[in-house]
């Protein structure tokens, strides 16, 4: 079993910054993909930014130049999302996602989500 625990959400004014963190724990061989998704009320869950299996990064067009994804720790198990120049439309629940290799094969996990609210 793998657990993903997010932190760092909150209320911020437009133009402000927040940094989200996601820590992966459990018994896995390696993390294949890891990224951030978000879901606003009444909308689908969409990709924000992610590391692919070859280590490259993908960003949603709406966050390019404002958000930066990074990772750290043994097996790159800690994921960050630095969010700058935040806009009200960035308001959503942000979820961490990881595709990992277990002894039984590949599996995919979601964190519980952290709320980000951008409002004056």
Short mmCIF file of C-alpha atoms in Angstrom, two decimals:
data_model
loop_
_atom_site.label_atom_id
_atom_site.label_comp_id
_atom_site.label_asym_id
_atom_site.label_seq_id
_atom_site.Cartn_x
_atom_site.Cartn_y
_atom_site.Cartn_z
CA UNK A 1 0.00 0.00 0.00
CA UNK A 2 1.15 3.52 -0.82
CA UNK A 3 0.03 6.73 0.86
CA UNK A 4 0.23 10.22 -0.59
CA UNK A 5 -0.13 13.09 1.87
CA UNK A 6 -0.50 16.63 0.56
CA UNK A 7 0.04 19.85 2.47
CA UNK A 8 0.44 23.56 1.85
CA UNK A 9 -2.97 24.61 0.64
CA UNK A 10 -4.82 27.63 1.96
CA UNK A 11 -6.29 31.03 1.24
CA UNK A 12 -4.20 33.53 -0.71
CA UNK A 13 -4.88 36.84 -2.41
CA UNK A 14 -4.65 37.19 -6.19
CA UNK A 15 -1.03 37.61 -7.21
CA UNK A 16 0.19 35.69 -4.19
CA UNK A 17 2.13 32.45 -3.90
CA UNK A 18 1.72 29.04 -2.31
CA UNK A 19 3.86 25.93 -2.26
CA UNK A 20 2.23 22.52 -2.11
CA UNK A 21 4.00 19.38 -0.94
CA UNK A 22 3.19 15.72 -1.39
CA UNK A 23 5.00 12.96 0.46
CA UNK A 24 4.76 9.37 -0.76
CA UNK A 25 5.24 6.55 1.72
CA UNK A 26 4.88 2.79 1.58
CA UNK A 27 6.53 -0.22 0.07
CA UNK A 28 7.20 0.46 -3.59
CA UNK A 29 10.20 -0.15 -5.84
CA UNK A 30 10.11 3.18 -7.60
CA UNK A 31 7.85 6.01 -8.65
CA UNK A 32 7.15 5.94 -12.36
CA UNK A 33 5.11 9.14 -12.73
CA UNK A 34 4.09 11.78 -10.21
CA UNK A 35 2.10 14.94 -10.58
CA UNK A 36 -0.51 17.42 -9.50
CA UNK A 37 -4.12 17.61 -10.63
CA UNK A 38 -6.87 19.98 -9.61
CA UNK A 39 -10.64 19.94 -9.51
CA UNK A 40 -12.81 23.01 -9.22
CA UNK A 41 -16.49 22.75 -8.17
CA UNK A 42 -18.60 21.34 -10.97
CA UNK A 43 -15.59 20.62 -13.17
CA UNK A 44 -13.49 17.60 -14.06
CA UNK A 45 -10.16 16.81 -12.48
CA UNK A 46 -7.44 18.14 -14.76
CA UNK A 47 -3.67 17.87 -14.98
CA UNK A 48 -1.74 20.83 -13.56
CA UNK A 49 1.84 19.59 -13.79
CA UNK A 50 3.58 16.23 -13.73
CA UNK A 51 6.82 14.35 -14.13
CA UNK A 52 6.65 11.70 -16.81
CA UNK A 53 8.34 8.31 -16.66
CA UNK A 54 11.45 9.66 -18.42
CA UNK A 55 11.79 12.58 -16.01
CA UNK A 56 10.44 15.30 -18.26
CA UNK A 57 7.71 17.66 -17.12
CA UNK A 58 4.28 18.52 -18.46
CA UNK A 59 2.33 21.64 -17.56
CA UNK A 60 -1.18 22.76 -18.29
CA UNK A 61 -1.12 25.78 -20.60
CA UNK A 62 -2.97 27.83 -17.99
CA UNK A 63 -0.15 27.51 -15.45
CA UNK A 64 2.95 27.67 -17.65
CA UNK A 65 5.32 30.36 -16.46
CA UNK A 66 3.57 30.64 -13.09
CA UNK A 67 3.82 27.15 -11.54
CA UNK A 68 6.91 24.99 -11.09
CA UNK A 69 6.93 21.32 -10.24
CA UNK A 70 9.93 19.77 -8.48
CA UNK A 71 10.81 16.68 -6.49
CA UNK A 72 13.20 15.59 -3.78
CA UNK A 73 14.07 12.83 -1.36
CA UNK A 74 14.98 9.18 -1.70
CA UNK A 75 13.27 7.66 -4.77
CA UNK A 76 12.01 11.21 -5.52
CA UNK A 77 9.19 10.55 -3.10
CA UNK A 78 8.55 14.19 -2.22
CA UNK A 79 6.79 16.31 -4.79
CA UNK A 80 6.36 20.08 -4.74
CA UNK A 81 4.32 22.59 -6.65
CA UNK A 82 5.42 26.21 -6.39
CA UNK A 83 2.52 28.39 -7.43
CA UNK A 84 3.18 32.06 -8.17
CA UNK A 85 1.01 34.86 -9.55
CA UNK A 86 -2.08 33.02 -8.41
CA UNK A 87 -5.41 33.88 -9.98
CA UNK A 88 -8.98 33.32 -8.75
CA UNK A 89 -9.39 30.69 -11.47
CA UNK A 90 -6.66 28.64 -9.78
CA UNK A 91 -9.08 27.98 -6.94
CA UNK A 92 -9.60 24.24 -6.65
CA UNK A 93 -8.81 21.13 -4.67
CA UNK A 94 -5.31 20.05 -5.65
CA UNK A 95 -4.55 16.33 -5.71
CA UNK A 96 -1.24 14.51 -5.81
CA UNK A 97 -1.05 11.45 -8.05
CA UNK A 98 1.63 8.78 -8.34
CA UNK A 99 2.14 5.82 -10.60
CA UNK A 100 4.41 3.37 -8.83
CA UNK A 101 5.90 -0.08 -9.25
CA UNK A 102 4.93 -2.55 -6.53
CA UNK A 103 6.08 -6.15 -6.15
CA UNK A 104 2.73 -7.08 -7.72
CA UNK A 105 3.14 -4.71 -10.68
CA UNK A 106 2.23 -1.11 -11.51
CA UNK A 107 -0.39 0.74 -9.51
CA UNK A 108 -1.78 4.26 -9.26
CA UNK A 109 -2.60 6.29 -6.16
CA UNK A 110 -4.25 9.61 -5.24
CA UNK A 111 -3.81 11.80 -2.22
CA UNK A 112 -6.70 13.17 -0.22
CA UNK A 113 -6.44 16.64 -1.76
CA UNK A 114 -5.66 20.08 -0.40
CA UNK A 115 -7.83 23.16 -0.93
CA UNK A 116 -6.36 26.22 -2.62
CA UNK A 117 -8.52 29.34 -2.59
CA UNK A 118 -7.45 32.51 -4.38
CA UNK A 119 -9.60 35.41 -3.33
CA UNK A 120 -9.37 38.98 -2.10
#
